[in-house]
């Protein structure tokens, strides 16, 4: 789990079953394991009211794990972007009593959280659990472009090409970490690039 | 000292009987200035000089927050209470000079909500008078469900109906009309916040059902001022100020501490805000905790007490005050 460094840095917990009438899960890759771990302690019939939106990723693992929970609905998306309309639709039609659980990478948790906040859910009532890659979603503070799946420090902005220091400063509004030019004085100065968010 | 409650010198500008039990009081500033701004749900503590005794009772402001030329409160007469409401009904007349606290809001609207669902019981309607006025001014989305014993005791029901029409739903006990609470709570759009003000039983019922139906605690707001309960007199030692005092039958512990010349903090005087929390140094006897602030664990530990509403029975009690 990511360590708490500065105040805007999100802190994640462990999914736990909440009282409620409906349960919406959004997960990617190993986030499925957070759901199945939670299921072990969930009351009988819990998944009878559950809707899972799952983005398995390229290796397509863990789908069977989720199927075994027999949720009321299980939707698989290619990417988060392709699952987003479904997530928004689900939230728009939902009533109070729906509980939201997010698990997987920070990028997924952050973006799904953004959709939930827009729908009027308070972030403190959303269950989150970080699993899998530490890859970050990063916003370049110079061109405002978003680069997905950043694993190195520093990292190159795919939009403007600047070399950016990936900060812990996180924006809940855009669900991304801030990246700031690391060699603004002298572009030829290239610090060593390390795998920081495997 | 009453934290954050600087005093306001006011004069009673009007007293209006509303029905058999409820009277409305209007206050203006003695110097003619505007009163401080407040937000819907705020209350003031009214000081009543009753002979030797000063009573301090909290009442919700019920006027529109958009109009601060005057403050209005409504007081329900309680014939078996400790006398504050009777004092207001019997002794307070237009022209009387009084002192009230600055407004404090322990029951404010969460303006991030997409919709506000309000539930009122009896005199619990007063904070909603101000909240609905505030939201109506801002084009807010609200719905108010109001239960009262009989139509004639439906304080301001007619005013609300007139102002907001179908956003107000009334339920009369004598006609066996009851809120279908589970249905109401289960059909609210995501992003709704719930507000409840009324008798303790109603608040407990609504909070329990909301929690069971999956409403996160942050979306459920409630206000209940427990009036201090009378009880057996008891003695208290105040360690810091080195005084030993007696709490009378009709007096609250907080009032007794104040009468001894110690100025403890308070905001609500109803066991909900947490301001008056006091450490217990030692005791021999049993606490009668009437507050909604401390956890059950705190209550069991015997280490803390809320002197605005709680009492004690036994041999000795030493507080850190
Ligand atoms: S004054 Fe608010 S809890 Fe005692």
Short mmCIF file of C-alpha atoms and ligand atoms in Angstrom, two decimals:
data_model
loop_
_atom_site.label_atom_id
_atom_site.label_comp_id
_atom_site.label_asym_id
_atom_site.label_seq_id
_atom_site.Cartn_x
_atom_site.Cartn_y
_atom_site.Cartn_z
CA UNK A 1 0.00 0.00 0.00
CA UNK A 2 1.20 3.50 -0.79
CA UNK A 3 2.60 5.38 2.17
CA UNK A 4 1.00 8.62 3.31
CA UNK A 5 3.28 11.49 2.40
CA UNK A 6 1.46 14.74 1.81
CA UNK A 7 -2.08 15.60 2.61
CA UNK A 8 -3.58 15.32 -0.86
CA UNK A 9 -2.05 11.88 -1.33
CA UNK A 10 -5.00 9.45 -1.21
CA UNK A 11 -5.00 6.76 1.44
CA UNK A 12 -6.67 3.47 0.66
CA UNK A 13 -8.24 0.95 2.96
CA UNK A 14 -9.53 -2.58 2.80
CA UNK A 15 -12.92 -3.30 1.29
CA UNK A 16 -15.54 -4.30 3.82
CA UNK A 17 -19.23 -5.06 3.33
CA UNK A 18 -21.45 -2.07 4.15
CA UNK A 19 -25.14 -2.10 5.01
CA UNK A 20 -27.10 -1.10 1.94
CA UNK A 21 -29.64 -2.12 -0.66
CA UNK A 22 -27.34 -2.31 -3.67
CA UNK A 23 -23.61 -2.66 -4.07
CA UNK A 24 -21.57 -1.36 -6.97
CA UNK A 25 -18.02 -2.56 -7.48
CA UNK A 26 -15.54 -1.08 -9.93
CA UNK A 27 -12.22 -2.90 -10.22
CA UNK A 28 -9.35 -3.57 -12.54
CA UNK A 29 -6.87 -6.48 -12.74
CA UNK A 30 -5.85 -7.58 -9.25
CA UNK A 31 -8.59 -5.41 -7.76
CA UNK A 32 -10.75 -8.50 -8.37
CA UNK A 33 -8.84 -10.22 -5.56
CA UNK A 34 -9.80 -7.47 -3.13
CA UNK A 35 -13.43 -8.22 -3.96
CA UNK A 36 -13.06 -11.97 -3.53
CA UNK A 37 -11.18 -11.50 -0.25
CA UNK A 38 -13.97 -9.29 0.99
CA UNK A 39 -16.56 -11.84 -0.15
CA UNK A 40 -15.15 -14.34 2.34
CA UNK A 41 -16.46 -12.19 5.18
CA UNK A 42 -19.64 -10.91 3.52
CA UNK A 43 -23.09 -11.96 4.72
CA UNK A 44 -24.85 -14.70 2.75
CA UNK A 45 -26.58 -13.41 -0.36
CA UNK A 46 -24.55 -10.20 -0.37
CA UNK A 47 -23.64 -10.47 -4.06
CA UNK A 48 -27.26 -11.04 -5.01
CA UNK A 49 -27.57 -7.22 -5.03
CA UNK A 50 -24.13 -6.54 -6.47
CA UNK A 51 -23.13 -5.10 -9.80
CA UNK A 52 -19.47 -5.46 -10.73
CA UNK A 53 -17.80 -3.39 -13.44
CA UNK A 54 -14.47 -5.05 -14.14
CA UNK A 55 -11.57 -4.11 -16.41
CA UNK A 56 -9.46 -7.30 -16.56
CA UNK A 57 -6.55 -5.79 -18.49
CA UNK A 58 -4.49 -7.50 -21.17
CA UNK A 59 -3.98 -10.88 -19.51
CA UNK A 60 -7.70 -11.29 -18.82
CA UNK A 61 -7.13 -12.93 -15.47
CA UNK A 62 -9.51 -13.06 -12.48
CA UNK A 63 -12.76 -13.02 -14.45
CA UNK A 64 -13.59 -16.53 -13.24
CA UNK A 65 -12.92 -15.44 -9.64
CA UNK A 66 -15.60 -12.76 -9.95
CA UNK A 67 -18.03 -15.04 -11.78
CA UNK A 68 -17.76 -17.47 -8.88
CA UNK A 69 -19.21 -14.82 -6.57
CA UNK A 70 -22.42 -14.91 -8.65
CA UNK A 71 -23.05 -11.18 -8.66
CA UNK A 72 -26.38 -9.94 -9.98
CA UNK A 73 -24.45 -8.36 -12.86
CA UNK A 74 -20.88 -8.60 -14.07
CA UNK A 75 -19.76 -6.27 -16.82
CA UNK A 76 -16.32 -6.46 -18.43
CA UNK A 77 -14.77 -3.41 -20.01
CA UNK A 78 -11.75 -3.18 -22.25
CA UNK A 79 -10.48 0.01 -20.72
CA UNK A 80 -11.75 2.31 -18.02
CA UNK A 81 -12.82 4.77 -20.71
CA UNK A 82 -15.05 2.19 -22.37
CA UNK A 83 -16.63 1.24 -19.03
CA UNK A 84 -17.20 4.84 -17.97
CA UNK A 85 -20.52 5.44 -19.74
CA UNK A 86 -21.92 2.37 -18.04
CA UNK A 87 -20.64 3.53 -14.66
CA UNK A 88 -22.16 6.98 -15.16
CA UNK A 89 -25.45 5.52 -16.25
CA UNK A 90 -25.57 3.23 -13.24
CA UNK A 91 -24.88 6.11 -10.88
CA UNK A 92 -27.41 8.39 -12.55
CA UNK A 93 -30.20 5.85 -12.04
CA UNK A 94 -29.18 4.87 -8.52
CA UNK A 95 -30.91 5.71 -5.27
CA UNK A 96 -29.62 6.31 -1.78
CA UNK A 97 -28.75 2.92 -0.38
CA UNK A 98 -26.26 2.15 -3.16
CA UNK A 99 -22.79 1.53 -1.77
CA UNK A 100 -19.65 1.94 -3.85
CA UNK A 101 -16.47 -0.15 -3.65
CA UNK A 102 -13.38 0.59 -5.77
CA UNK A 103 -10.35 -1.66 -6.00
CA UNK A 104 -7.28 -1.99 -8.15
CA UNK A 105 -4.84 0.59 -9.46
CA UNK A 106 -4.76 4.20 -8.31
CA UNK A 107 -5.76 5.37 -11.77
CA UNK A 108 -8.90 3.26 -11.69
CA UNK A 109 -9.81 4.20 -8.12
CA UNK A 110 -9.26 7.90 -8.80
CA UNK A 111 -11.30 8.05 -11.98
CA UNK A 112 -14.16 5.93 -10.67
CA UNK A 113 -14.15 8.07 -7.52
CA UNK A 114 -14.45 11.15 -9.70
CA UNK A 115 -17.59 9.76 -11.34
CA UNK A 116 -19.03 8.85 -7.94
CA UNK A 117 -18.34 12.31 -6.53
CA UNK A 118 -20.06 13.90 -9.49
CA UNK A 119 -23.08 11.74 -8.76
CA UNK A 120 -23.18 13.25 -5.27
CA UNK A 121 -21.52 10.54 -3.20
CA UNK A 122 -19.26 11.75 -0.43
CA UNK A 123 -15.73 10.40 -0.81
CA UNK A 124 -15.61 9.31 2.81
CA UNK A 125 -18.43 6.86 2.20
CA UNK A 126 -16.67 5.11 -0.68
CA UNK A 127 -14.72 1.96 0.08
CA UNK A 128 -11.33 1.70 -1.65
CA UNK A 129 -8.53 -0.82 -1.73
CA UNK A 130 -5.32 -0.52 -3.70
CA UNK A 131 -4.15 -3.68 -5.46
CA UNK A 132 -1.71 -4.37 -8.21
CA UNK A 133 0.49 -1.90 -10.03
CA UNK A 134 1.51 1.41 -8.45
CA UNK A 135 1.38 3.05 -11.89
CA UNK A 136 0.16 6.65 -11.69
CA UNK A 137 -2.09 8.81 -13.75
CA UNK A 138 -0.21 12.07 -14.13
CA UNK A 139 -1.17 15.53 -15.23
CA UNK A 140 1.52 17.71 -16.77
CA UNK A 141 1.21 21.07 -15.02
CA UNK A 142 2.61 22.80 -18.13
CA UNK A 143 0.43 21.49 -20.96
CA UNK A 144 -2.32 19.97 -18.73
CA UNK A 145 -2.17 16.73 -20.72
CA UNK A 146 -2.80 13.48 -18.85
CA UNK A 147 -0.37 10.59 -19.16
CA UNK A 148 -1.70 7.22 -18.02
CA UNK A 149 0.27 4.40 -16.38
CA UNK A 150 3.36 6.31 -15.38
CA UNK A 151 5.81 3.95 -13.69
CA UNK A 152 9.08 5.90 -13.76
CA UNK A 153 10.51 8.88 -11.92
CA UNK A 154 10.98 11.26 -13.69
CA UNK A 155 8.55 10.56 -16.53
CA UNK A 156 8.04 12.02 -19.98
CA UNK A 157 4.75 13.84 -20.75
CA UNK A 158 3.29 12.09 -23.81
CA UNK A 159 1.72 15.38 -24.92
CA UNK A 160 4.46 18.02 -24.73
CA UNK A 161 7.52 15.84 -24.21
CA UNK A 162 8.82 17.61 -21.11
CA UNK A 163 10.62 15.51 -18.54
CA UNK A 164 8.51 15.68 -15.38
CA UNK A 165 9.07 15.04 -11.70
CA UNK A 166 6.02 13.02 -10.58
CA UNK A 167 4.87 14.61 -7.37
CA UNK A 168 2.76 13.14 -4.56
CA UNK A 169 0.47 16.13 -4.97
CA UNK A 170 -2.84 14.60 -6.04
CA UNK A 171 -5.92 16.29 -7.42
CA UNK A 172 -9.19 14.57 -6.61
CA UNK A 173 -10.96 16.74 -9.17
CA UNK A 174 -8.95 15.40 -12.10
CA UNK A 175 -7.92 12.14 -10.42
CA UNK A 176 -4.24 12.60 -11.24
CA UNK A 177 -0.87 13.32 -9.72
CA UNK A 178 0.93 16.47 -10.75
CA UNK A 179 4.05 16.30 -12.90
CA UNK A 180 6.44 19.29 -12.88
CA UNK A 181 9.33 19.89 -15.27
CA UNK A 182 12.50 18.56 -13.65
CA UNK A 183 15.09 20.28 -15.88
CA UNK A 184 13.54 23.62 -16.73
CA UNK A 185 16.88 25.46 -16.40
CA UNK A 186 18.82 23.18 -18.69
CA UNK A 187 17.00 20.67 -20.84
CA UNK A 188 20.15 18.75 -21.58
CA UNK A 189 20.43 17.76 -17.96
CA UNK A 190 18.83 14.33 -17.78
CA UNK A 191 18.71 12.82 -14.28
CA UNK A 192 18.69 9.03 -14.00
CA UNK A 193 15.27 7.59 -14.77
CA UNK A 194 14.17 4.96 -12.29
CA UNK A 195 11.29 2.54 -12.05
CA UNK A 196 9.45 4.18 -9.14
CA UNK A 197 5.84 2.99 -9.46
CA UNK A 198 6.06 -0.66 -10.56
CA UNK B 1 -17.04 31.21 29.14
CA UNK B 2 -19.56 30.45 26.46
CA UNK B 3 -17.19 29.75 23.59
CA UNK B 4 -17.99 31.67 20.44
CA UNK B 5 -21.15 33.02 21.94
CA UNK B 6 -20.58 36.72 22.24
CA UNK B 7 -23.74 38.35 23.51
CA UNK B 8 -26.27 40.45 21.66
CA UNK B 9 -28.39 43.10 23.37
CA UNK B 10 -31.87 42.82 21.94
CA UNK B 11 -35.37 44.02 22.56
CA UNK B 12 -38.48 41.92 22.08
CA UNK B 13 -40.23 43.52 19.13
CA UNK B 14 -43.23 41.21 18.91
CA UNK B 15 -44.87 38.26 20.64
CA UNK B 16 -47.33 36.27 18.53
CA UNK B 17 -49.41 33.32 19.77
CA UNK B 18 -49.32 30.66 17.06
CA UNK B 19 -51.52 27.93 18.53
CA UNK B 20 -52.48 26.38 21.89
CA UNK B 21 -48.90 25.46 22.71
CA UNK B 22 -46.60 27.60 20.61
CA UNK B 23 -45.72 31.29 20.79
CA UNK B 24 -43.38 33.17 18.46
CA UNK B 25 -40.95 35.84 19.67
CA UNK B 26 -39.27 38.50 17.55
CA UNK B 27 -36.04 40.21 18.57
CA UNK B 28 -34.35 43.33 17.23
CA UNK B 29 -31.06 44.83 18.17
CA UNK B 30 -31.34 47.54 20.78
CA UNK B 31 -29.02 49.82 18.81
CA UNK B 32 -31.13 49.38 15.66
CA UNK B 33 -28.35 47.74 13.64
CA UNK B 34 -28.71 44.58 11.62
CA UNK B 35 -28.25 41.32 13.48
CA UNK B 36 -25.39 38.97 12.53
CA UNK B 37 -25.90 36.75 9.49
CA UNK B 38 -26.75 33.14 10.19
CA UNK B 39 -27.42 30.02 8.16
CA UNK B 40 -30.50 27.79 8.27
CA UNK B 41 -30.44 25.47 11.28
CA UNK B 42 -28.64 27.91 13.61
CA UNK B 43 -29.80 28.47 17.18
CA UNK B 44 -29.33 31.19 19.79
CA UNK B 45 -29.17 30.78 23.55
CA UNK B 46 -31.71 33.07 25.18
CA UNK B 47 -30.92 34.39 28.68
CA UNK B 48 -33.92 34.65 30.95
CA UNK B 49 -33.65 36.67 34.14
CA UNK B 50 -36.12 34.95 36.39
CA UNK B 51 -35.72 36.58 39.80
CA UNK B 52 -32.48 35.29 41.33
CA UNK B 53 -32.10 32.76 38.62
CA UNK B 54 -30.74 33.03 35.11
CA UNK B 55 -32.05 30.45 32.70
CA UNK B 56 -30.29 29.83 29.42
CA UNK B 57 -32.26 27.96 26.79
CA UNK B 58 -31.32 27.27 23.16
CA UNK B 59 -33.90 27.96 20.43
CA UNK B 60 -33.61 27.56 16.67
CA UNK B 61 -33.82 30.68 14.55
CA UNK B 62 -36.77 30.31 12.24
CA UNK B 63 -36.75 33.45 10.14
CA UNK B 64 -35.19 33.70 6.72
CA UNK B 65 -31.40 33.99 6.84
CA UNK B 66 -31.83 36.57 4.09
CA UNK B 67 -33.45 38.99 6.51
CA UNK B 68 -31.38 39.94 9.56
CA UNK B 69 -33.39 42.93 10.72
CA UNK B 70 -34.90 40.59 13.27
CA UNK B 71 -34.52 37.11 14.71
CA UNK B 72 -37.54 34.94 15.37
CA UNK B 73 -37.89 31.87 17.53
CA UNK B 74 -40.87 29.71 18.41
CA UNK B 75 -41.27 28.31 21.88
CA UNK B 76 -43.45 25.35 22.71
CA UNK B 77 -44.89 25.58 26.20
CA UNK B 78 -43.85 22.68 28.40
CA UNK B 79 -45.97 22.64 31.56
CA UNK B 80 -43.90 19.97 33.28
CA UNK B 81 -40.47 21.19 32.20
CA UNK B 82 -38.05 23.23 34.28
CA UNK B 83 -39.78 26.46 33.57
CA UNK B 84 -37.85 28.12 30.74
CA UNK B 85 -40.62 27.83 28.20
CA UNK B 86 -43.20 28.90 30.80
CA UNK B 87 -41.09 31.94 31.58
CA UNK B 88 -41.01 32.86 27.89
CA UNK B 89 -44.79 32.42 27.58
CA UNK B 90 -45.69 34.26 30.79
CA UNK B 91 -43.10 36.96 31.26
CA UNK B 92 -41.77 37.97 27.89
CA UNK B 93 -43.63 40.92 26.38
CA UNK B 94 -42.88 43.34 23.55
CA UNK B 95 -40.44 46.01 24.71
CA UNK B 96 -38.60 43.72 27.15
CA UNK B 97 -34.82 44.02 26.89
CA UNK B 98 -33.07 40.67 26.71
CA UNK B 99 -29.66 39.20 26.02
CA UNK B 100 -29.14 36.41 23.52
CA UNK B 101 -26.02 34.69 22.21
CA UNK B 102 -24.64 35.00 18.72
CA UNK B 103 -26.11 32.33 16.46
CA UNK B 104 -24.35 28.96 16.40
CA UNK B 105 -25.12 26.31 13.81
CA UNK B 106 -24.89 22.67 14.79
CA UNK B 107 -27.45 21.62 12.18
CA UNK B 108 -26.36 23.20 8.96
CA UNK B 109 -27.25 22.19 5.44
CA UNK B 110 -24.61 20.36 3.46
CA UNK B 111 -24.72 22.48 0.34
CA UNK B 112 -22.89 19.85 -1.71
CA UNK B 113 -26.03 17.71 -1.56
CA UNK B 114 -28.01 17.23 -4.77
CA UNK B 115 -31.21 17.13 -2.78
CA UNK B 116 -32.24 17.83 0.81
CA UNK B 117 -34.78 15.52 2.42
CA UNK B 118 -36.15 16.97 5.66
CA UNK B 119 -38.12 15.22 8.37
CA UNK B 120 -39.70 17.23 11.16
CA UNK B 121 -41.71 16.18 14.19
CA UNK B 122 -43.74 18.72 16.20
CA UNK B 123 -41.78 21.79 17.27
CA UNK B 124 -38.80 20.27 15.42
CA UNK B 125 -40.14 22.24 12.48
CA UNK B 126 -38.40 25.48 13.54
CA UNK B 127 -34.91 24.96 12.07
CA UNK B 128 -36.53 23.88 8.80
CA UNK B 129 -38.39 27.18 8.56
CA UNK B 130 -35.01 28.88 8.11
CA UNK B 131 -33.46 26.10 6.03
CA UNK B 132 -36.32 26.00 3.54
CA UNK B 133 -36.24 29.79 3.26
CA UNK B 134 -32.52 29.62 2.59
CA UNK B 135 -32.87 26.89 -0.03
CA UNK B 136 -35.87 28.45 -1.71
CA UNK B 137 -33.80 31.61 -2.13
CA UNK B 138 -31.02 29.62 -3.76
CA UNK B 139 -33.33 27.50 -5.91
CA UNK B 140 -32.37 24.43 -3.89
CA UNK B 141 -33.94 21.03 -4.25
CA UNK B 142 -35.75 20.04 -1.05
CA UNK B 143 -38.69 18.08 0.23
CA UNK B 144 -40.08 18.34 3.76
CA UNK B 145 -42.10 15.70 5.59
CA UNK B 146 -43.74 17.01 8.73
CA UNK B 147 -45.52 14.97 11.39
CA UNK B 148 -47.74 16.63 13.98
CA UNK B 149 -50.29 15.46 16.51
CA UNK B 150 -53.30 17.26 15.06
CA UNK B 151 -53.87 19.75 12.29
CA UNK B 152 -54.29 22.59 14.83
CA UNK B 153 -50.89 21.75 16.35
CA UNK B 154 -49.22 21.63 12.95
CA UNK B 155 -47.21 24.74 13.72
CA UNK B 156 -46.62 26.75 10.52
CA UNK B 157 -47.91 23.89 8.36
CA UNK B 158 -50.20 26.35 6.60
CA UNK B 159 -47.38 28.84 6.01
CA UNK B 160 -45.15 26.12 4.58
CA UNK B 161 -47.90 24.74 2.38
CA UNK B 162 -48.60 28.20 1.07
CA UNK B 163 -44.92 28.90 0.37
CA UNK B 164 -43.78 25.59 -1.02
CA UNK B 165 -46.93 23.69 -1.95
CA UNK B 166 -46.15 20.11 -2.91
CA UNK B 167 -42.66 20.10 -1.51
CA UNK B 168 -44.35 19.83 1.91
CA UNK B 169 -46.00 16.58 3.03
CA UNK B 170 -48.03 16.57 6.25
CA UNK B 171 -48.83 13.63 8.51
CA UNK B 172 -51.35 13.89 11.37
CA UNK B 173 -51.11 11.43 14.24
CA UNK B 174 -54.83 11.73 15.04
CA UNK B 175 -55.65 10.61 11.50
CA UNK B 176 -53.22 7.72 11.80
CA UNK B 177 -51.08 9.10 9.01
CA UNK B 178 -47.57 7.75 9.19
CA UNK B 179 -44.48 8.30 7.08
CA UNK B 180 -43.67 5.27 4.96
CA UNK B 181 -40.06 5.74 5.93
CA UNK B 182 -38.40 2.77 4.26
CA UNK B 183 -40.03 3.62 0.98
CA UNK B 184 -39.19 7.28 1.29
CA UNK B 185 -35.54 6.56 2.08
CA UNK B 186 -35.15 3.95 -0.65
CA UNK B 187 -36.44 6.13 -3.45
CA UNK B 188 -34.19 9.15 -2.97
CA UNK B 189 -31.72 9.97 -5.74
CA UNK B 190 -28.04 9.46 -5.09
CA UNK B 191 -26.51 12.53 -3.48
CA UNK B 192 -29.49 13.22 -1.19
CA UNK B 193 -28.82 14.37 2.37
CA UNK B 194 -31.25 13.68 5.17
CA UNK B 195 -32.10 16.08 8.02
CA UNK B 196 -34.23 15.19 10.99
CA UNK B 197 -35.37 17.27 13.93
CA UNK B 198 -38.01 16.20 16.42
CA UNK B 199 -38.51 14.05 19.50
CA UNK B 200 -35.66 11.70 20.46
CA UNK B 201 -37.71 8.63 19.50
CA UNK B 202 -38.27 9.93 15.99
CA UNK B 203 -34.61 10.79 15.52
CA UNK B 204 -33.55 7.34 16.71
CA UNK B 205 -36.04 5.64 14.38
CA UNK B 206 -34.97 7.64 11.34
CA UNK B 207 -31.24 7.23 11.99
CA UNK B 208 -31.60 3.48 12.47
CA UNK B 209 -33.61 2.95 9.30
CA UNK B 210 -31.30 5.18 7.26
CA UNK B 211 -28.23 3.27 8.45
CA UNK B 212 -29.85 -0.10 7.77
CA UNK B 213 -30.85 1.00 4.28
CA UNK B 214 -27.30 2.01 3.41
CA UNK B 215 -27.29 5.79 3.97
CA UNK B 216 -23.72 6.73 4.90
CA UNK B 217 -23.55 8.45 8.29
CA UNK B 218 -22.15 11.63 6.66
CA UNK B 219 -25.44 12.11 4.80
CA UNK B 220 -27.66 11.94 7.89
CA UNK B 221 -27.96 15.11 10.00
CA UNK B 222 -30.05 15.43 13.11
CA UNK B 223 -30.78 17.85 15.86
CA UNK B 224 -32.25 17.18 19.22
CA UNK B 225 -31.78 19.40 22.20
CA UNK B 226 -32.29 17.29 25.27
CA UNK B 227 -33.63 19.56 27.99
CA UNK B 228 -31.73 19.06 31.25
CA UNK B 229 -33.66 16.58 33.40
CA UNK B 230 -34.43 17.34 37.03
CA UNK B 231 -33.26 14.80 39.62
CA UNK B 232 -31.93 14.34 43.13
CA UNK B 233 -29.63 17.08 44.43
CA UNK B 234 -25.92 16.15 44.56
CA UNK B 235 -22.59 17.65 45.62
CA UNK B 236 -19.65 18.25 43.34
CA UNK B 237 -16.08 19.32 44.00
CA UNK B 238 -14.42 21.42 41.31
CA UNK B 239 -10.73 20.58 41.58
CA UNK B 240 -9.19 23.38 39.52
CA UNK B 241 -11.22 26.21 41.01
CA UNK B 242 -11.24 24.59 44.46
CA UNK B 243 -14.97 24.92 45.04
CA UNK B 244 -17.57 22.55 46.36
CA UNK B 245 -21.06 23.15 45.05
CA UNK B 246 -24.51 21.67 45.33
CA UNK B 247 -26.61 20.93 42.25
CA UNK B 248 -30.26 21.49 43.03
CA UNK B 249 -33.16 19.32 41.91
CA UNK B 250 -34.23 21.64 39.12
CA UNK B 251 -30.76 22.84 38.25
CA UNK B 252 -28.38 21.37 35.73
CA UNK B 253 -24.77 20.68 36.67
CA UNK B 254 -23.69 23.31 34.15
CA UNK B 255 -26.01 25.89 35.72
CA UNK B 256 -24.66 25.08 39.19
CA UNK B 257 -21.07 25.48 37.99
CA UNK B 258 -21.97 28.83 36.42
CA UNK B 259 -23.76 29.94 39.57
CA UNK B 260 -20.54 29.25 41.50
CA UNK B 261 -18.78 31.82 39.35
CA UNK B 262 -16.91 29.39 37.08
CA UNK B 263 -17.38 30.04 33.37
CA UNK B 264 -17.31 26.69 31.56
CA UNK B 265 -17.62 26.50 27.77
CA UNK B 266 -20.95 25.61 26.15
CA UNK B 267 -22.70 26.01 22.83
CA UNK B 268 -25.88 23.98 22.76
CA UNK B 269 -26.80 23.31 26.40
CA UNK B 270 -28.54 20.25 25.03
CA UNK B 271 -25.95 17.49 25.12
CA UNK B 272 -25.08 17.48 21.43
CA UNK B 273 -22.21 19.84 20.66
CA UNK B 274 -19.43 18.52 22.88
CA UNK B 275 -18.26 21.92 24.12
CA UNK B 276 -18.96 21.39 27.80
CA UNK B 277 -17.14 18.03 28.04
CA UNK B 278 -15.49 17.76 31.45
CA UNK B 279 -13.03 15.24 32.89
CA UNK B 280 -14.01 13.35 36.00
CA UNK B 281 -11.18 13.08 38.51
CA UNK B 282 -12.85 10.69 40.93
CA UNK B 283 -16.32 9.51 41.86
CA UNK B 284 -18.23 7.18 44.08
CA UNK B 285 -21.72 6.64 42.78
CA UNK B 286 -23.42 6.47 39.41
CA UNK B 287 -23.73 8.81 36.47
CA UNK B 288 -26.98 9.59 34.73
CA UNK B 289 -25.70 10.44 31.29
CA UNK B 290 -28.32 12.19 29.20
CA UNK B 291 -26.09 13.45 26.39
CA UNK B 292 -25.81 12.46 22.74
CA UNK B 293 -22.16 13.40 22.55
CA UNK B 294 -20.04 10.89 24.46
CA UNK B 295 -19.69 7.33 23.19
CA UNK B 296 -21.11 4.45 25.21
CA UNK B 297 -17.57 3.56 26.06
CA UNK B 298 -17.00 7.06 27.47
CA UNK B 299 -20.18 6.66 29.50
CA UNK B 300 -19.05 3.35 30.94
CA UNK B 301 -15.52 4.57 31.67
CA UNK B 302 -16.69 7.13 34.22
CA UNK B 303 -13.97 9.51 33.01
CA UNK B 304 -16.14 12.16 31.35
CA UNK B 305 -19.42 13.98 31.80
CA UNK B 306 -21.41 16.56 29.85
CA UNK B 307 -22.60 18.93 32.60
CA UNK B 308 -25.26 20.63 30.47
CA UNK B 309 -27.62 17.63 30.63
CA UNK B 310 -26.10 14.87 32.76
CA UNK B 311 -26.49 14.20 36.49
CA UNK B 312 -24.99 12.11 39.24
CA UNK B 313 -26.25 10.06 42.19
CA UNK B 314 -23.93 8.94 44.95
CA UNK B 315 -21.44 9.88 47.61
CA UNK B 316 -18.82 12.02 45.90
CA UNK B 317 -17.89 13.50 42.55
CA UNK B 318 -14.75 15.49 41.71
CA UNK B 319 -14.52 17.26 38.36
CA UNK B 320 -11.62 18.95 36.63
CA UNK B 321 -13.03 22.47 36.40
S1 LIG C 1 -23.09 22.47 25.87
FE1 LIG C 1 -23.24 21.25 24.11
S2 LIG C 1 -22.93 19.26 24.91
FE2 LIG C 1 -23.01 20.49 26.68
#
